[in-house]
Short mmCIF file of C-alpha atoms and ligand atoms in Angstrom, two decimals:
data_model
loop_
_atom_site.label_atom_id
_atom_site.label_comp_id
_atom_site.label_asym_id
_atom_site.label_seq_id
_atom_site.Cartn_x
_atom_site.Cartn_y
_atom_site.Cartn_z
CA MET A 8 19.73 7.27 14.32
CA ASN A 9 22.70 5.68 16.01
CA THR A 10 20.86 2.71 17.49
CA PHE A 11 18.23 0.67 15.75
CA THR A 12 16.70 -2.77 15.42
CA TYR A 13 15.88 -4.20 12.01
CA ASP A 14 14.00 -7.50 11.51
CA ALA A 15 14.78 -8.27 7.87
CA LEU A 16 11.97 -10.12 6.13
CA PRO A 17 12.66 -13.23 4.07
CA GLY A 18 11.32 -13.79 0.57
CA ARG A 19 12.30 -14.21 -3.06
CA VAL A 20 11.43 -11.51 -5.60
CA VAL A 21 11.52 -12.04 -9.37
CA PHE A 22 10.99 -8.72 -11.25
CA GLY A 23 10.75 -7.74 -14.89
CA PRO A 24 8.58 -7.44 -18.01
CA GLY A 25 7.67 -10.96 -19.18
CA VAL A 26 8.86 -12.85 -16.07
CA ALA A 27 5.37 -14.15 -15.20
CA ARG A 28 4.73 -15.66 -18.62
CA GLY A 29 8.34 -16.88 -18.92
CA GLY A 30 9.33 -17.95 -15.44
CA LEU A 31 6.38 -18.87 -13.22
CA LEU A 32 6.84 -22.58 -13.85
CA ASP A 33 10.41 -22.46 -12.51
CA GLU A 34 9.20 -20.70 -9.36
CA ILE A 35 6.46 -23.29 -8.78
CA ASP A 36 9.02 -26.09 -9.38
CA THR A 37 11.18 -24.74 -6.59
CA PHE A 38 8.46 -25.80 -4.18
CA GLY A 39 7.87 -29.20 -5.86
CA ALA A 40 4.17 -28.23 -5.73
CA THR A 41 1.75 -30.67 -7.44
CA ARG A 42 -1.58 -29.68 -5.87
CA ILE A 43 -1.87 -25.92 -6.27
CA LEU A 44 -4.75 -23.74 -5.11
CA LEU A 45 -5.06 -20.88 -7.63
CA ILE A 46 -6.70 -17.71 -6.27
CA ALA A 47 -7.75 -14.96 -8.67
CA ALA A 48 -10.74 -12.60 -8.83
CA ASP A 49 -13.20 -13.24 -11.68
CA SER A 50 -11.77 -10.33 -13.67
CA GLU A 51 -8.19 -11.68 -13.49
CA LEU A 52 -9.14 -15.37 -13.90
CA ASP A 53 -8.41 -15.61 -17.64
CA LEU A 54 -5.01 -14.01 -17.11
CA ALA A 55 -4.24 -16.35 -14.18
CA ARG A 56 -5.22 -19.40 -16.25
CA GLU A 57 -3.01 -18.23 -19.11
CA LEU A 58 -0.02 -17.88 -16.74
CA CYS A 59 -0.71 -21.35 -15.33
CA ALA A 60 -1.01 -23.06 -18.74
CA PRO A 61 2.53 -24.59 -18.55
CA PHE A 62 1.54 -26.40 -15.29
CA ALA A 63 -2.25 -26.63 -15.68
CA GLY A 64 -2.28 -30.26 -14.59
CA ARG A 65 -0.93 -29.23 -11.16
CA ILE A 66 -3.82 -26.86 -10.39
CA ALA A 67 -5.90 -28.87 -7.93
CA ALA A 68 -8.49 -26.13 -7.20
CA THR A 69 -9.35 -22.59 -8.26
CA PHE A 70 -10.98 -19.97 -6.03
CA SER A 71 -12.37 -16.81 -7.63
CA GLY A 72 -14.76 -15.57 -4.92
CA VAL A 73 -12.39 -12.70 -3.98
CA ARG A 74 -14.05 -9.66 -2.27
CA PRO A 75 -12.55 -6.36 -1.05
CA HIS A 76 -11.16 -6.45 2.50
CA VAL A 77 -11.48 -10.29 2.75
CA PRO A 78 -14.84 -10.97 4.43
CA LEU A 79 -14.52 -13.85 6.92
CA GLU A 80 -16.94 -16.06 4.92
CA VAL A 81 -14.76 -15.60 1.82
CA ALA A 82 -11.67 -16.64 3.83
CA GLU A 83 -13.52 -19.73 5.08
CA ARG A 84 -14.57 -20.81 1.56
CA ALA A 85 -10.99 -20.28 0.28
CA ARG A 86 -9.70 -22.42 3.18
CA VAL A 87 -12.09 -25.21 2.23
CA ALA A 88 -10.85 -25.00 -1.39
CA ALA A 89 -7.28 -25.39 -0.02
CA ALA A 90 -8.06 -28.72 1.72
CA GLU A 91 -5.84 -30.81 -0.63
CA ALA A 92 -3.40 -28.07 -1.66
CA ASP A 93 0.37 -27.98 -1.12
CA LEU A 94 0.83 -24.33 -2.38
CA VAL A 95 -1.31 -21.21 -2.87
CA LEU A 96 -0.71 -19.21 -6.05
CA CYS A 97 -2.49 -15.84 -6.14
CA VAL A 98 -2.76 -13.58 -9.18
CA GLY A 99 -4.32 -10.14 -8.64
CA GLY A 100 -4.53 -7.03 -6.47
CA GLY A 101 -4.37 -6.56 -2.70
CA SER A 102 -7.77 -8.20 -2.17
CA THR A 103 -6.60 -11.37 -3.90
CA THR A 104 -3.27 -11.44 -2.02
CA GLY A 105 -5.28 -10.88 1.16
CA THR A 106 -7.42 -13.96 0.42
CA ALA A 107 -4.29 -16.04 -0.08
CA LYS A 108 -2.95 -14.73 3.24
CA ALA A 109 -6.18 -15.76 5.03
CA VAL A 110 -5.58 -19.32 3.75
CA ALA A 111 -1.91 -19.32 4.81
CA LEU A 112 -2.83 -17.96 8.24
CA THR A 113 -4.67 -21.18 9.21
CA THR A 114 -3.00 -23.76 6.94
CA GLY A 115 0.64 -22.59 6.89
CA LEU A 116 0.72 -23.21 3.14
CA PRO A 117 3.42 -21.31 1.19
CA ILE A 118 2.21 -18.51 -1.09
CA VAL A 119 3.55 -17.56 -4.50
CA ALA A 120 2.14 -14.10 -5.28
CA VAL A 121 1.78 -12.48 -8.71
CA PRO A 122 0.55 -8.92 -8.03
CA THR A 123 -1.30 -6.96 -10.67
CA THR A 124 -1.76 -3.62 -8.81
CA TYR A 125 0.49 -1.38 -6.66
CA ALA A 126 -0.97 -2.35 -3.26
CA GLY A 127 2.25 -3.83 -1.81
CA SER A 128 0.53 -6.44 0.38
CA GLU A 129 2.62 -9.18 -1.23
CA VAL A 130 5.78 -8.15 0.67
CA THR A 131 4.22 -7.65 4.10
CA PRO A 132 3.44 -10.20 6.88
CA VAL A 133 0.18 -8.28 7.62
CA TRP A 134 -3.19 -9.98 7.18
CA GLY A 135 -6.67 -8.40 7.28
CA LEU A 136 -10.09 -10.01 7.74
CA THR A 137 -13.53 -8.32 7.89
CA GLU A 138 -16.41 -9.60 9.98
CA GLY A 139 -19.57 -7.56 9.41
CA SER A 140 -18.30 -3.98 9.31
CA ARG A 141 -15.28 -4.66 11.59
CA LYS A 142 -11.89 -5.17 9.99
CA SER A 143 -9.20 -6.80 12.08
CA THR A 144 -5.56 -6.99 11.11
CA GLY A 145 -2.58 -8.83 12.49
CA THR A 146 0.98 -9.78 11.71
CA ASP A 147 2.12 -13.37 11.18
CA PRO A 148 5.19 -14.59 9.36
CA ARG A 149 3.17 -17.46 7.81
CA VAL A 150 1.23 -15.07 5.57
CA LEU A 151 4.27 -13.46 4.00
CA PRO A 152 4.48 -14.80 0.42
CA ARG A 153 7.64 -16.92 -0.10
CA THR A 154 8.01 -15.80 -3.71
CA VAL A 155 6.71 -12.68 -5.45
CA VAL A 156 6.72 -12.48 -9.23
CA TYR A 157 6.43 -8.84 -10.35
CA ASP A 158 5.66 -8.51 -14.01
CA PRO A 159 4.85 -4.96 -15.24
CA GLU A 160 3.17 -6.41 -18.36
CA LEU A 161 0.37 -7.67 -16.11
CA THR A 162 -0.38 -4.13 -14.92
CA LEU A 163 -0.93 -2.73 -18.43
CA THR A 164 -4.68 -3.39 -18.17
CA LEU A 165 -5.10 -1.59 -14.81
CA PRO A 166 -7.05 1.60 -15.70
CA ALA A 167 -5.18 4.93 -15.26
CA ASP A 168 -7.44 6.13 -12.40
CA LEU A 169 -6.95 2.89 -10.41
CA SER A 170 -3.22 3.01 -11.18
CA VAL A 171 -2.92 6.56 -9.87
CA ALA A 172 -4.94 5.76 -6.74
CA SER A 173 -2.96 2.62 -6.02
CA GLY A 174 0.40 4.34 -6.80
CA LEU A 175 -0.42 7.30 -4.49
CA ASN A 176 -1.22 4.93 -1.70
CA ALA A 177 2.25 3.47 -2.24
CA MET A 178 3.67 7.01 -2.07
CA ALA A 179 2.00 7.46 1.34
CA HIS A 180 3.70 4.24 2.56
CA CYS A 181 7.08 5.61 1.49
CA VAL A 182 6.73 9.11 2.97
CA GLU A 183 5.29 7.81 6.21
CA ALA A 184 8.07 5.19 6.55
CA PHE A 185 10.43 8.03 7.55
CA TRP A 186 8.65 8.49 10.93
CA ALA A 187 6.82 5.21 11.37
CA PRO A 188 7.46 3.28 14.61
CA ARG A 189 10.01 0.70 13.32
CA ARG A 190 11.90 3.01 10.94
CA ASN A 191 15.59 2.35 10.50
CA PRO A 192 18.32 3.32 8.01
CA VAL A 193 17.36 0.42 5.72
CA SER A 194 13.67 1.26 5.57
CA ASN A 195 14.61 4.94 5.02
CA ALA A 196 16.84 4.00 2.07
CA VAL A 197 14.13 1.78 0.56
CA ALA A 198 11.47 4.42 1.06
CA GLU A 199 13.55 7.18 -0.50
CA ASP A 200 14.21 5.16 -3.64
CA GLY A 201 10.54 4.12 -3.68
CA ILE A 202 9.51 7.81 -3.81
CA ARG A 203 11.92 8.38 -6.72
CA HIS A 204 10.44 5.54 -8.81
CA LEU A 205 6.84 6.37 -7.94
CA ALA A 206 7.33 10.07 -8.77
CA ALA A 207 8.77 9.09 -12.14
CA GLY A 208 6.20 6.43 -12.96
CA LEU A 209 2.93 7.99 -11.76
CA PRO A 210 2.64 10.96 -14.16
CA ALA A 211 3.90 8.84 -17.08
CA VAL A 212 1.30 6.10 -16.43
CA ALA A 213 -1.41 8.72 -15.96
CA ALA A 214 -0.50 10.17 -19.38
CA ASN A 215 -0.22 6.79 -21.13
CA ALA A 216 -1.50 3.69 -19.31
CA GLY A 217 0.10 1.50 -22.01
CA ASP A 218 3.67 2.75 -21.43
CA LEU A 219 5.56 -0.35 -20.31
CA ASP A 220 8.65 1.55 -19.13
CA ALA A 221 6.47 3.75 -16.91
CA ARG A 222 4.62 0.69 -15.66
CA THR A 223 7.97 -0.84 -14.76
CA GLU A 224 9.00 2.27 -12.81
CA LEU A 225 5.67 2.32 -10.98
CA LEU A 226 5.74 -1.39 -10.09
CA LEU A 227 9.34 -1.10 -8.82
CA GLY A 228 8.25 1.88 -6.68
CA ALA A 229 5.30 -0.11 -5.38
CA TYR A 230 7.52 -3.02 -4.41
CA LEU A 231 9.89 -0.68 -2.56
CA ALA A 232 6.91 1.08 -0.89
CA GLY A 233 5.45 -2.24 0.32
CA SER A 234 8.89 -3.26 1.61
CA ALA A 235 9.40 0.04 3.52
CA PHE A 236 5.89 -0.24 5.01
CA ALA A 237 6.43 -3.88 5.98
CA VAL A 238 9.53 -2.94 7.99
CA ALA A 239 8.67 0.53 9.34
CA GLY A 240 4.88 0.20 9.92
CA SER A 241 2.47 3.13 9.77
CA GLY A 242 2.37 6.45 11.64
CA LEU A 243 0.36 9.65 12.04
CA HIS A 244 -0.77 9.91 8.43
CA HIS A 245 -2.30 6.43 8.37
CA LYS A 246 -3.94 6.99 11.75
CA ILE A 247 -5.60 10.21 10.48
CA CYS A 248 -6.82 8.56 7.27
CA HIS A 249 -8.05 5.50 9.12
CA VAL A 250 -10.17 7.61 11.51
CA LEU A 251 -11.47 9.83 8.65
CA GLY A 252 -12.34 6.80 6.55
CA GLY A 253 -14.24 5.16 9.41
CA ALA A 254 -16.09 8.35 10.46
CA PHE A 255 -17.14 9.70 7.08
CA ASP A 256 -16.86 6.82 4.60
CA LEU A 257 -14.49 8.85 2.44
CA PRO A 258 -12.83 7.53 -0.72
CA HIS A 259 -9.66 5.83 0.65
CA ALA A 260 -7.07 6.74 -1.98
CA ARG A 261 -8.14 10.41 -2.47
CA THR A 262 -8.22 10.99 1.30
CA HIS A 263 -4.66 9.68 1.54
CA ALA A 264 -3.49 11.81 -1.37
CA ILE A 265 -5.01 15.04 0.03
CA VAL A 266 -3.85 14.55 3.67
CA LEU A 267 -0.26 13.41 2.98
CA PRO A 268 1.27 16.88 2.13
CA TYR A 269 -0.25 18.31 5.32
CA VAL A 270 1.23 15.61 7.53
CA LEU A 271 4.54 16.10 5.73
CA ALA A 272 4.37 19.87 6.30
CA PHE A 273 3.53 19.17 9.97
CA ASN A 274 6.50 16.87 10.53
CA ALA A 275 9.11 18.21 8.12
CA PRO A 276 10.54 21.00 10.34
CA ARG A 277 11.12 18.44 13.12
CA ALA A 278 12.48 15.77 10.74
CA PRO A 279 14.92 17.71 8.54
CA ASP A 280 16.85 14.66 7.28
CA ALA A 281 13.60 12.97 6.20
CA ALA A 282 12.43 16.22 4.59
CA PHE A 283 15.68 16.57 2.65
CA ARG A 284 15.55 13.01 1.42
CA ILE A 285 11.87 13.13 0.41
CA ALA A 286 12.48 16.43 -1.42
CA SER A 287 15.47 15.14 -3.33
CA ALA A 288 13.60 11.94 -4.30
CA LEU A 289 10.73 14.10 -5.62
CA GLY A 290 13.18 16.32 -7.47
CA PHE A 291 12.12 19.51 -5.62
CA ALA A 292 13.91 21.80 -3.12
CA ASP A 293 10.88 21.63 -0.86
CA PRO A 294 9.23 18.24 -0.15
CA VAL A 295 5.76 19.63 0.49
CA GLN A 296 5.74 21.56 -2.79
CA GLY A 297 7.02 18.44 -4.53
CA LEU A 298 4.09 16.35 -3.28
CA ARG A 299 1.55 19.08 -4.06
CA ARG A 300 2.83 19.56 -7.61
CA LEU A 301 2.71 15.80 -8.18
CA GLY A 302 -0.86 15.70 -6.79
CA GLU A 303 -1.90 18.58 -9.07
CA LYS A 304 -0.54 16.75 -12.13
CA LEU A 305 -2.50 13.68 -11.11
CA GLY A 306 -5.77 15.52 -10.49
CA VAL A 307 -5.74 15.22 -6.67
CA PRO A 308 -8.18 17.82 -5.17
CA PRO A 309 -6.33 20.30 -2.89
CA GLY A 310 -8.54 19.96 0.21
CA LEU A 311 -10.89 17.57 1.99
CA ARG A 312 -13.77 20.01 1.44
CA GLU A 313 -13.77 18.84 -2.19
CA LEU A 314 -14.77 15.39 -0.84
CA GLY A 315 -17.92 16.92 0.70
CA LEU A 316 -16.69 17.16 4.33
CA ARG A 317 -18.11 19.92 6.49
CA GLU A 318 -15.73 22.55 7.93
CA ASP A 319 -16.39 21.41 11.55
CA TYR A 320 -15.46 17.78 10.78
CA ALA A 321 -12.41 18.08 13.08
CA ASP A 322 -14.71 18.21 16.14
CA VAL A 323 -15.92 14.69 15.34
CA VAL A 324 -12.51 13.04 14.86
CA LEU A 325 -10.04 15.06 16.96
CA GLU A 326 -10.19 12.90 20.07
CA ASP A 327 -10.01 9.61 18.15
CA ILE A 328 -6.97 10.73 16.20
CA LEU A 329 -5.26 12.08 19.35
CA ALA A 330 -5.79 8.73 21.01
CA LEU A 331 -4.06 6.91 18.13
CA ALA A 332 -1.32 9.45 17.34
CA PRO A 333 2.11 7.78 17.80
CA ALA A 334 3.93 9.08 20.83
CA ASP A 335 7.23 9.32 18.92
CA ASN A 336 5.88 11.34 15.97
CA PRO A 337 8.67 13.89 15.13
CA ARG A 338 6.38 16.71 16.21
CA PRO A 339 4.30 16.17 19.29
CA VAL A 340 0.60 15.87 18.35
CA THR A 341 -1.49 18.13 20.60
CA ALA A 342 -5.16 19.06 20.29
CA ASP A 343 -4.18 22.53 18.99
CA SER A 344 -1.55 21.41 16.49
CA LEU A 345 -3.79 18.62 15.19
CA ARG A 346 -6.73 20.97 14.77
CA TRP A 347 -4.45 23.28 12.78
CA LEU A 348 -3.40 20.41 10.51
CA LEU A 349 -6.98 19.20 10.00
CA SER A 350 -8.33 22.67 9.17
CA ALA A 351 -5.57 23.37 6.65
CA ALA A 352 -6.17 19.95 5.02
CA TRP A 353 -9.88 20.78 4.82
CA ALA A 354 -9.39 24.15 3.21
CA GLY A 355 -6.68 22.95 0.83
CA THR A 356 -4.48 25.98 1.51
CA ASP A 357 -0.74 25.88 0.96
CA PRO A 358 0.44 23.41 3.65
CA ALA A 359 3.86 25.03 3.96
CA LYS A 360 2.29 28.41 4.74
CA GLU A 361 -0.42 27.12 7.05
CA ILE A 362 1.61 24.77 9.15
CA SER A 363 4.93 25.95 10.42
P1 NAD B 628 -8.14 -4.79 -5.32
O1 NAD B 628 -7.29 -6.00 -5.18
O2 NAD B 628 -9.49 -4.83 -4.72
O3 NAD B 628 -8.23 -4.47 -6.86
C1 NAD B 628 -8.96 -3.33 -7.33
C2 NAD B 628 -9.65 -3.66 -8.66
O4 NAD B 628 -8.66 -3.76 -9.69
C3 NAD B 628 -10.40 -4.98 -8.66
O5 NAD B 628 -11.63 -4.79 -9.32
C4 NAD B 628 -9.50 -5.91 -9.47
O6 NAD B 628 -10.23 -6.96 -10.09
C5 NAD B 628 -8.90 -4.93 -10.43
N1 NAD B 628 -7.61 -5.30 -11.01
C6 NAD B 628 -6.55 -5.85 -10.34
N2 NAD B 628 -5.53 -6.01 -11.16
C7 NAD B 628 -5.91 -5.53 -12.42
C8 NAD B 628 -5.27 -5.42 -13.67
N3 NAD B 628 -3.98 -5.71 -13.83
N4 NAD B 628 -5.97 -4.92 -14.71
C9 NAD B 628 -7.29 -4.53 -14.52
N5 NAD B 628 -7.94 -4.62 -13.35
C10 NAD B 628 -7.27 -5.12 -12.30
O7 NAD B 628 -7.41 -3.47 -4.75
P2 NAD B 628 -5.89 -3.12 -4.41
O8 NAD B 628 -5.83 -1.65 -4.36
O9 NAD B 628 -4.92 -3.88 -5.22
O10 NAD B 628 -5.76 -3.68 -2.90
C11 NAD B 628 -6.45 -3.10 -1.85
C12 NAD B 628 -6.54 -4.05 -0.71
O11 NAD B 628 -5.26 -4.47 -0.29
C13 NAD B 628 -7.22 -3.43 0.53
O12 NAD B 628 -8.09 -4.35 1.12
C14 NAD B 628 -6.04 -3.12 1.45
O13 NAD B 628 -6.42 -3.10 2.81
C15 NAD B 628 -5.12 -4.31 1.10
N6 NAD B 628 -3.72 -4.04 1.43
C16 NAD B 628 -3.13 -4.87 2.38
C17 NAD B 628 -1.81 -4.65 2.70
C18 NAD B 628 -1.17 -5.55 3.73
O14 NAD B 628 0.01 -5.40 4.01
N7 NAD B 628 -1.88 -6.51 4.25
C19 NAD B 628 -1.09 -3.62 2.11
C20 NAD B 628 -1.69 -2.81 1.13
C21 NAD B 628 -3.02 -3.03 0.82
#
């Protein structure tokens, strides 16, 4: 990659165990905010109020009507709650951050984000809104949080299964960043290190959800994954999972986790530098085996058939995936090669043997 373009994203990141309880006031003070809109889902509201105790008098409004995928009516109610605000503070997962972004999109208010999952939305300028069953997304610099406070202590309560699902989604962002449309040497470096931290943190958190060191590894990996995704964008893997999710209403995280090694096996021979870097970050000689072994440890089913899909599912989705497949995917995506990938991913057979 001798020629590239890299639009670096602005933003301040404060990271470490205890930084939310110890340092949020300083971060708020930087903005001189006195009329804050606090956004947190009901289940994170007590935590959010505890974090805001040192500046409780400056919370002008609280919005807790967070819903997955930010329904338009939720966005509109949050915008009404922001009428008098000079800053949005969000505490929670990707759905909560997404609600804060919906407010910033129309008001231009700055966001301070305190993530409590591994979604990564807090470092991207991407917003998403759902109207009926249709989700639209877009990119706008106004929705990128100005400050992100990452405190692994806040993730200790995230159950192990949700942690694994969220962490594997972050892994997909890192692996895919190597062939996504806006990849560059910086996003490659960030993605590679992200894989290293996620591969270290995921099994340790799955084994002991209360392990703060493992939580710290995983949150650092999630931050790097979100950063790589924000810069590089998404590629073939995300297009496949998006079409499968829409066509068959499959569980989002497990679909990603099953499909990823097959897309990696598909692309690796045509992207040897990426394959080498992914393998070394996973601590394996072969990147596909590295991902599969990690998945096995985390209880990921080997094939899509375990999710109840019929063997002929490829007939339903082939054309839609072909239409979305990026033209510059390392290996050209043809009807035959895609069918091969989809049938191997269904059967759960060794991806390295099936796809070569
Ligand atoms: P989520 O925000 O819906 O949270 C999942 C569940 O975990 C919720 O019930 C929440 O209350 C709970 N939870 C959150 N933190 C917790 C904690 N510390 N302890 C216990 N429970 C906790 O889900 P998510 O996976 O964080 O985010 C998914 C959403 O983010 C999706 O809508 C996805 O599209 C979006 N997303 C957006 C981007 C982007 O760039 N715009 C990137 C990644 C994800």
